[in-house]
PDB file of C-alpha atoms in Angstrom:
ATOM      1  CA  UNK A 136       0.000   0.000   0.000  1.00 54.00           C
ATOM      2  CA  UNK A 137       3.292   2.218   0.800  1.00 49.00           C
ATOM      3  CA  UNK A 138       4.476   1.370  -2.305  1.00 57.00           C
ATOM      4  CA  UNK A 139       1.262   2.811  -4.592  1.00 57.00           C
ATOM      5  CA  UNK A 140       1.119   5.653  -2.441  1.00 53.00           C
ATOM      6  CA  UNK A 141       4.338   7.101  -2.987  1.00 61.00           C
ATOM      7  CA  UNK A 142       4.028   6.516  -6.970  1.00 59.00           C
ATOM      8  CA  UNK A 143       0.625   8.344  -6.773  1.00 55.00           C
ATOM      9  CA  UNK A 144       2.438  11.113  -5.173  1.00 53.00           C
ATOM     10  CA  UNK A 145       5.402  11.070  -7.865  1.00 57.00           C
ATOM     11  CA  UNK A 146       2.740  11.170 -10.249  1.00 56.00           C
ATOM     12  CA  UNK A 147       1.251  13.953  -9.191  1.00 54.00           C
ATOM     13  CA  UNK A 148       4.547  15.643  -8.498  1.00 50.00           C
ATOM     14  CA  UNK A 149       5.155  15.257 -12.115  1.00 50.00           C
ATOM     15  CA  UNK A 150       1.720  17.018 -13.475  1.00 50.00           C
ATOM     16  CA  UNK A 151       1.911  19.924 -11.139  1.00 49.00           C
ATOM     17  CA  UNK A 152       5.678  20.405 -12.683  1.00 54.00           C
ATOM     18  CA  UNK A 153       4.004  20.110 -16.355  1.00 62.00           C
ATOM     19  CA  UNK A 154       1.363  22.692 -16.977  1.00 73.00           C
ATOM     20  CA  UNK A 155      -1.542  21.445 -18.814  1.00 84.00           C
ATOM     21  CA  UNK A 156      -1.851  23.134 -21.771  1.00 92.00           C
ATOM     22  CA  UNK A 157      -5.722  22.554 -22.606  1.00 94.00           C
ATOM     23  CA  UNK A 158      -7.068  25.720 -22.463  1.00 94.00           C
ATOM     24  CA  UNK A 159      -3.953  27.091 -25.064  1.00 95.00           C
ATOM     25  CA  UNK A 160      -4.795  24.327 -27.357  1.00 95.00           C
ATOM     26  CA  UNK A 161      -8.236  24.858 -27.300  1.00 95.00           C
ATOM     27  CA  UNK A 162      -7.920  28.644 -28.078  1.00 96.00           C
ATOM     28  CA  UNK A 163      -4.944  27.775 -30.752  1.00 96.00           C
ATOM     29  CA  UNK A 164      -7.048  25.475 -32.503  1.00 96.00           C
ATOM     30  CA  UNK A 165      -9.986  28.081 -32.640  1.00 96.00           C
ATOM     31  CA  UNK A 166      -7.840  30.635 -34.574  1.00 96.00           C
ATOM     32  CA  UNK A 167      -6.279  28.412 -36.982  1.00 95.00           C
ATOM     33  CA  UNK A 168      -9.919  26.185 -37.535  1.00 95.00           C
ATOM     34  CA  UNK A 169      -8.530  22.854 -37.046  1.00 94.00           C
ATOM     35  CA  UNK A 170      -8.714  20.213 -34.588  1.00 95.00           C
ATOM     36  CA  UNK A 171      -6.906  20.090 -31.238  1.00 94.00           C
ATOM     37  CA  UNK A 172      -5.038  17.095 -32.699  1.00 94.00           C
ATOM     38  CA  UNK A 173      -2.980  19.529 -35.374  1.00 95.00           C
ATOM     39  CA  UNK A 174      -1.856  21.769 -32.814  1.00 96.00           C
ATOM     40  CA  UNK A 175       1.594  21.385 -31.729  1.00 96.00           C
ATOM     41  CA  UNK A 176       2.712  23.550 -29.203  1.00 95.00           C
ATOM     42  CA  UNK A 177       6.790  23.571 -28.210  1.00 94.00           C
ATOM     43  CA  UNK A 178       7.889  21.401 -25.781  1.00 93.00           C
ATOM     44  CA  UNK A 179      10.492  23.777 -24.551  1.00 93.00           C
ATOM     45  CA  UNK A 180       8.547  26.588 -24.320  1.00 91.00           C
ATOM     46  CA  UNK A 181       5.992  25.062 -21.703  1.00 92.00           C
ATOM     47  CA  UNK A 182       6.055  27.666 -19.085  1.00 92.00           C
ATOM     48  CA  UNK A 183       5.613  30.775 -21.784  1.00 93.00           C
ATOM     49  CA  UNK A 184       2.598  29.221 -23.413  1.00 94.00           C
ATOM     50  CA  UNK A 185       0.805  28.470 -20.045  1.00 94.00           C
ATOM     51  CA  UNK A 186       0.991  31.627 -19.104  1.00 93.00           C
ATOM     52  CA  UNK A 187      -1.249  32.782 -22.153  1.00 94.00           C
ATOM     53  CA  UNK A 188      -4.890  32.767 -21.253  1.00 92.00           C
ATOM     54  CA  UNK A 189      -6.324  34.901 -23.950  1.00 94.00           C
ATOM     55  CA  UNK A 190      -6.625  34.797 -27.535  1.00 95.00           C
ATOM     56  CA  UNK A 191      -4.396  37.646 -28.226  1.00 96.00           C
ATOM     57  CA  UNK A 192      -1.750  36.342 -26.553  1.00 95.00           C
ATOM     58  CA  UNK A 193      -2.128  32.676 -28.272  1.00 96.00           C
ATOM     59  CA  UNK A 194      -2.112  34.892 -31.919  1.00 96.00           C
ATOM     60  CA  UNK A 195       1.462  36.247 -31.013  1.00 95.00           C
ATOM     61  CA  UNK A 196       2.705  32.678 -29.807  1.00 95.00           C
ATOM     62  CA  UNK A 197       1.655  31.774 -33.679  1.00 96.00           C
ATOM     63  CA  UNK A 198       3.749  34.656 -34.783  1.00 95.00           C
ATOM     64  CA  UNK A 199       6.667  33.980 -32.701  1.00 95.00           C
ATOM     65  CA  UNK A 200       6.073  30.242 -33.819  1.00 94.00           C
ATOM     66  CA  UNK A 201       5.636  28.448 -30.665  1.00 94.00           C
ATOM     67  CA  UNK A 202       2.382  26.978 -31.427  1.00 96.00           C
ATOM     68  CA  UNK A 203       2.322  25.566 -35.170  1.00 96.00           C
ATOM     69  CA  UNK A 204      -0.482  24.171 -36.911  1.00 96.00           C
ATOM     70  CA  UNK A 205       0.721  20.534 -38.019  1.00 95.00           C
ATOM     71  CA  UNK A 206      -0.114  19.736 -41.969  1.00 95.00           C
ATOM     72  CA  UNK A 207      -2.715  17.586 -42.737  1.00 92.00           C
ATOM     73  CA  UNK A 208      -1.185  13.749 -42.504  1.00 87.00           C
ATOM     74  CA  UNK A 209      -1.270  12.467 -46.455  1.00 89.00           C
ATOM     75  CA  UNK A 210      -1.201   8.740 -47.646  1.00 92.00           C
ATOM     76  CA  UNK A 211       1.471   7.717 -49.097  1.00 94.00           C
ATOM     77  CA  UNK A 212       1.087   6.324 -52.666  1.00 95.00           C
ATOM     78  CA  UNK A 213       4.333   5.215 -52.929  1.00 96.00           C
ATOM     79  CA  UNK A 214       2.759   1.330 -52.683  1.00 97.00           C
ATOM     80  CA  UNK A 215       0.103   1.961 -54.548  1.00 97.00           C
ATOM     81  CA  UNK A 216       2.593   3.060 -57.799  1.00 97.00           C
ATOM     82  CA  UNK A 217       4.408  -0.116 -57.176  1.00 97.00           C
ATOM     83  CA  UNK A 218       1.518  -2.512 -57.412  1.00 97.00           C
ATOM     84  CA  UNK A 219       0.101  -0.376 -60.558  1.00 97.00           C
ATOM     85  CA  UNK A 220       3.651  -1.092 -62.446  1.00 97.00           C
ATOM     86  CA  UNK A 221       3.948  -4.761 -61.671  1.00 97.00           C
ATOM     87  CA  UNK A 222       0.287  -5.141 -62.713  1.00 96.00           C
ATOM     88  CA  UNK A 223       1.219  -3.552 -66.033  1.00 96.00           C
ATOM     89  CA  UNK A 224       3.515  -6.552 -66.539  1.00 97.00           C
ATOM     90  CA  UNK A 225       1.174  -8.584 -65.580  1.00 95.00           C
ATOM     91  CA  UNK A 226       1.990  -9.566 -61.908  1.00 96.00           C
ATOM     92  CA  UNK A 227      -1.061  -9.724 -59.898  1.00 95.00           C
ATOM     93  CA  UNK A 228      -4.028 -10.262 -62.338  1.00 94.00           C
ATOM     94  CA  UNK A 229      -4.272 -14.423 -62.256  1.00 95.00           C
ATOM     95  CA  UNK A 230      -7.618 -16.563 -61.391  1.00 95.00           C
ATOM     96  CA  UNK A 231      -7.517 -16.151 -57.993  1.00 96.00           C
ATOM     97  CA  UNK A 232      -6.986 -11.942 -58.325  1.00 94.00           C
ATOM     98  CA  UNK A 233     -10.253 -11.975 -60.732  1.00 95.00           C
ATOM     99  CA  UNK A 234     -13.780 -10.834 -59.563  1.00 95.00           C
ATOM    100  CA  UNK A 235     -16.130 -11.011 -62.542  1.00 96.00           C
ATOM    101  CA  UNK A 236     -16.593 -12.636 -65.817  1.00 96.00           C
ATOM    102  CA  UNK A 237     -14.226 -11.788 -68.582  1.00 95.00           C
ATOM    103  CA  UNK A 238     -17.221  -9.111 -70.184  1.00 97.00           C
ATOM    104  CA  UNK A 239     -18.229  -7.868 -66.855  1.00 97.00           C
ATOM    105  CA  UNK A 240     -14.153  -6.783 -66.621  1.00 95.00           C
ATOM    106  CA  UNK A 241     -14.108  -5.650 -69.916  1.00 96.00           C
ATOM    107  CA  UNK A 242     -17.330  -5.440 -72.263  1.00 98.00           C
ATOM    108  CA  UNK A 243     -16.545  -6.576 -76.163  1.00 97.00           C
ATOM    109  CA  UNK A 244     -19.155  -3.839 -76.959  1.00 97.00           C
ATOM    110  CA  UNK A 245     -16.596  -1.454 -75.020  1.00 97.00           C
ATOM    111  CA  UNK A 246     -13.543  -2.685 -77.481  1.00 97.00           C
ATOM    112  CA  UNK A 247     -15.910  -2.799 -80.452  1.00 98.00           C
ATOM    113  CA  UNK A 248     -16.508   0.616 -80.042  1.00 98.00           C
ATOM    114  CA  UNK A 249     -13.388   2.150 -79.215  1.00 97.00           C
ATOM    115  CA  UNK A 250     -11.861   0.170 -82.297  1.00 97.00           C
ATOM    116  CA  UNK A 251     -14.765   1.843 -84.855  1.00 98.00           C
ATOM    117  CA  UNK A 252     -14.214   5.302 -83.469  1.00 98.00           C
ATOM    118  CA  UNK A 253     -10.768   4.808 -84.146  1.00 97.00           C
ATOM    119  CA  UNK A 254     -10.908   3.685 -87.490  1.00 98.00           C
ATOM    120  CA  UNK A 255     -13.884   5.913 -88.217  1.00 98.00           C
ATOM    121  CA  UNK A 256     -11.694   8.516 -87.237  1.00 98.00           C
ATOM    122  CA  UNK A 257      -8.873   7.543 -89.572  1.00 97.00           C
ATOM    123  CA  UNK A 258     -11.304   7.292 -92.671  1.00 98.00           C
ATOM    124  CA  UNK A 259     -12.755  10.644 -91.780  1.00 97.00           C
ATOM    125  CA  UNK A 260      -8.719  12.121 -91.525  1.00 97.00           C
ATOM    126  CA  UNK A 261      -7.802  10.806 -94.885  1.00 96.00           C
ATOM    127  CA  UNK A 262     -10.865  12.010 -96.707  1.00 97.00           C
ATOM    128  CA  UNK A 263     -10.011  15.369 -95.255  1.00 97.00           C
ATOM    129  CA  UNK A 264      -6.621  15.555 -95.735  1.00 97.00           C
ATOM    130  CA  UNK A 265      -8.099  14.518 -99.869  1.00 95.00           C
ATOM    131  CA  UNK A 266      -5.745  11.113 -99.229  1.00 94.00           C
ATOM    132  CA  UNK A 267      -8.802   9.388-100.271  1.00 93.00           C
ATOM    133  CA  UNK A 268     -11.997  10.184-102.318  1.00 93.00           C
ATOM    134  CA  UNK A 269     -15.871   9.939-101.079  1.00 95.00           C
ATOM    135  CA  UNK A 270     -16.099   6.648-102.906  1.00 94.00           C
ATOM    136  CA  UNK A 271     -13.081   4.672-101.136  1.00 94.00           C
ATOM    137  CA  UNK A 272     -14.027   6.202 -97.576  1.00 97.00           C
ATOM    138  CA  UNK A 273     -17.369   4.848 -98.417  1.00 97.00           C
ATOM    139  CA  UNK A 274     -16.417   1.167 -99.693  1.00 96.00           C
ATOM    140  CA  UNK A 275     -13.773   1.449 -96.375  1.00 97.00           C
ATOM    141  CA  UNK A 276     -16.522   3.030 -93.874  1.00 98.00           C
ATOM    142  CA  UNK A 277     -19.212  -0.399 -94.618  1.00 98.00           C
ATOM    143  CA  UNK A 278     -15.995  -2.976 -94.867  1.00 97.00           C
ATOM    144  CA  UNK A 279     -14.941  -1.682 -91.077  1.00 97.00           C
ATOM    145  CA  UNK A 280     -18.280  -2.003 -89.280  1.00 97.00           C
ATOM    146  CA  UNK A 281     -18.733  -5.329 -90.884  1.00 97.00           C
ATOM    147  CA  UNK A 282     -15.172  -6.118 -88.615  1.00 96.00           C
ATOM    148  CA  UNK A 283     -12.855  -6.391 -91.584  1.00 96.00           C
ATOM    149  CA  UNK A 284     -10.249  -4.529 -89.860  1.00 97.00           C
ATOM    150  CA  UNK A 285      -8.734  -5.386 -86.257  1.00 95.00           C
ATOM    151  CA  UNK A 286      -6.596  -2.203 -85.949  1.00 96.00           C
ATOM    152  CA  UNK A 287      -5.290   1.025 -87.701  1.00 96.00           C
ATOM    153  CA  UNK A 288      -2.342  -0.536 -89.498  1.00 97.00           C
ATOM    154  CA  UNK A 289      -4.331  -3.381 -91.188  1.00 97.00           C
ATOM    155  CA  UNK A 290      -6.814  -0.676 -92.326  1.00 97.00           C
ATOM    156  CA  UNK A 291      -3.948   1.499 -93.925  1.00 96.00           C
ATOM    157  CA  UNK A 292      -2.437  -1.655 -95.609  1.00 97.00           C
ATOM    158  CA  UNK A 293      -5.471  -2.260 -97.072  1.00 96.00           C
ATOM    159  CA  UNK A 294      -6.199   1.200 -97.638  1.00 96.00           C
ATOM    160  CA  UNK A 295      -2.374   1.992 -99.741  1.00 95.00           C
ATOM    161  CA  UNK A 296      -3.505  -1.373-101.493  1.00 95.00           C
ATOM    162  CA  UNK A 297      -6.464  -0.178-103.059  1.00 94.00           C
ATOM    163  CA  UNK A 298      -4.800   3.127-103.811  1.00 93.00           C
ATOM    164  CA  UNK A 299      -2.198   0.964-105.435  1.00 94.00           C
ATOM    165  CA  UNK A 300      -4.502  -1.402-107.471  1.00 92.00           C
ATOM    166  CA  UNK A 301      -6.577   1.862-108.644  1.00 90.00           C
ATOM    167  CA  UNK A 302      -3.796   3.390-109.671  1.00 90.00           C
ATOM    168  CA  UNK A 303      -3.176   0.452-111.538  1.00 93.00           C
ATOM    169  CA  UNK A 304      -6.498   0.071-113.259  1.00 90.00           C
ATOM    170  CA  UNK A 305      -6.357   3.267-114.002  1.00 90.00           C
ATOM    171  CA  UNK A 306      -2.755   3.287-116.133  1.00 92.00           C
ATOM    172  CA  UNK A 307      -4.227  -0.414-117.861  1.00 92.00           C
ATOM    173  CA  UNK A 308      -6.957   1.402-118.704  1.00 91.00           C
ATOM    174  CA  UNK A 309      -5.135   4.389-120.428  1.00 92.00           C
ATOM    175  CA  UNK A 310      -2.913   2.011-122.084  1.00 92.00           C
ATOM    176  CA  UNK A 311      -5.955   0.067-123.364  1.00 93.00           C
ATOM    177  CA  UNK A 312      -7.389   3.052-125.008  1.00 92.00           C
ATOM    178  CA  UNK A 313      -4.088   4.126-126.218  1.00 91.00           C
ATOM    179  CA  UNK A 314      -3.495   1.156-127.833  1.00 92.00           C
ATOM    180  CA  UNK A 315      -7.217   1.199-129.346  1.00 92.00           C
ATOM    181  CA  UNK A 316      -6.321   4.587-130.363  1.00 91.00           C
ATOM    182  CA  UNK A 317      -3.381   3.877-132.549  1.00 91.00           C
ATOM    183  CA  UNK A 318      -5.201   0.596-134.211  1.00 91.00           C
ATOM    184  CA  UNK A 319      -8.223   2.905-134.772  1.00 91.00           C
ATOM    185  CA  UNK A 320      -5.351   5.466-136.588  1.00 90.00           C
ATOM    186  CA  UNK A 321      -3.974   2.542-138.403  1.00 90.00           C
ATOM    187  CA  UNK A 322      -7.151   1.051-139.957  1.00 90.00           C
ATOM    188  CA  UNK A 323      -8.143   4.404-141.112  1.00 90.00           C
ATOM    189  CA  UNK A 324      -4.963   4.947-142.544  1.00 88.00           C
ATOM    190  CA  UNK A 325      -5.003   1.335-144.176  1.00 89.00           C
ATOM    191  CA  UNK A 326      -8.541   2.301-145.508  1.00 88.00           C
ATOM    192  CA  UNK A 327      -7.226   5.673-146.488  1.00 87.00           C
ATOM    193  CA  UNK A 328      -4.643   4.047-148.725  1.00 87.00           C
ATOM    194  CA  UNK A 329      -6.878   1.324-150.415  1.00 87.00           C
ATOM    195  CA  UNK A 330      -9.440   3.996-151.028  1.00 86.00           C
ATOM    196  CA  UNK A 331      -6.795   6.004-153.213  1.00 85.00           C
ATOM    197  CA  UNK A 332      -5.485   2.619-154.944  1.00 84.00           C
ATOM    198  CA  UNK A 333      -9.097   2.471-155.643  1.00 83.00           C
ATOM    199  CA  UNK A 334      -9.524   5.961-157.122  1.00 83.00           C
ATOM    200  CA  UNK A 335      -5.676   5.869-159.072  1.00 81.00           C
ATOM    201  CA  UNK A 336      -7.083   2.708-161.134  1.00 73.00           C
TER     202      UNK A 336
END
C-alpha cells in the first residue's frame, strides 16, 4: 500500500511540474480552424505558453512560432505506384486476383466501339486531308463495321492497297485506249490508202 502511495504522489509531483496546456490548445485550434489534434505547441517553451490565457496572446505565440499548426497527414502512394507497375507486366491479375466474368471486366461492346471510333476517325482524316476520295471512304466506312479490320495498321495496308490497285487500273486502262487509239489510226490509214489505190485505177 506504501508502495502505490508514494508513486501516486510522484505522479502527481510530475503534473503539477508540467502545466496542462488545454485551455492554449483549445484557443490555438480556434484561430487556426482545425482540430486540437494539429496543434503542436513547443515542448520547450511550456512555461511561456501556459501563461497565455487569452486569444491575443495565443495569436502572437503563432507569430513567434511556438504553437504551429501541423499539416494535414497524407497517404502515401508510394505502394500503390508499385503494385500499378507490376500489374502492367502482368503480376497480380491471375484466377484467384479476378472478380467477374471476362465481359463484366471488360465489355466486347466497349472494345468494339473504341476500335470503330478509331478507325472511323482515320477514314474521316484521310478524306479530309483529300488522301482518299468519297467513294473509297465509303467502300472502307461499310468494310470496317462489318469487322474487316482489327486495328489502324491493317486498315492502312489495305487502304495503300487499293490506292495501289486503282492506280493500276487506271494506267491499264489508259494504255488500253491508247493502244485502241493507234489501231483505230492505223485502220483508217489502211482504208485511207486502199481507197486512193481504188480511185488511181
Amino acid at each position: 500500500f506504501g508502495s502505490s502511495c508514494q508513486w501516486l504522489a510522484g505522479r502527481n509531483t510530475q503534473q503539477s511540474a508540467m502545466p496542462l496546456l488545454r485551455l492554449q490548445k483549445r484557443l490555438a485550434a480556434e484561430i487556426k480552424k482545425c482540430g486540437k489534434g494539429r496543434i503542436w505547441l513547443d515542448p520547450n517553451e511550456n512555461n511561456e505558453i501556459a501563461m497565455a490565457n487569452s486569444r491575443m496572446a495565443i495569436r502572437k505565440l503563432i507569430k513567434d512560432g511556438l504553437i504551429i499548426r501541423k499539416p494535414v497527414a497524407i497517404r502515401s502512394r508510394t505502394k500503390v505506384m508499385k503494385n500499378k507497375l507490376a500489374k502492367r507486366k502482368g503480376r497480380h491479375t491471375g484466377h484467384g486476383r479476378r472478380q467477374g466474368t471476362k465481359e463484366a471486366r471488360m465489355p466486347s461492346k466497349l472494345l468494339w466501339l473504341r476500335r470503330q471510333r478509331v478507325l472511323r476517325r482515320l477514314l474521316r482524316k484521310m478524306r479530309a486531308a483529300k488522301k482518299i476520295d468519297k467513294h473509297i471512304y465509303r467502300n472502307f466506312y461499310l468494310r470496317a463495321k462489318g469487322n474487316q479490320f482489327k486495328n489502324k495498321r491493317v486498315l492502312m495496308e489495305a487502304i495503300h492497297k487499293a490506292k495501289a490497285e486503282e492506280v493500276k487500273s487506271k494506267q491499264l486502262r489508259e494504255q488500253n485506249e491508247a493502244r485502241k487509239e493507234k489501231a483505230r489510226l492505223i485502220k483508217e490509214k489502211k482504208a485511207a490508202k486502199v481507197a486512193a489505190a481504188k480511185a488511181q485505177e
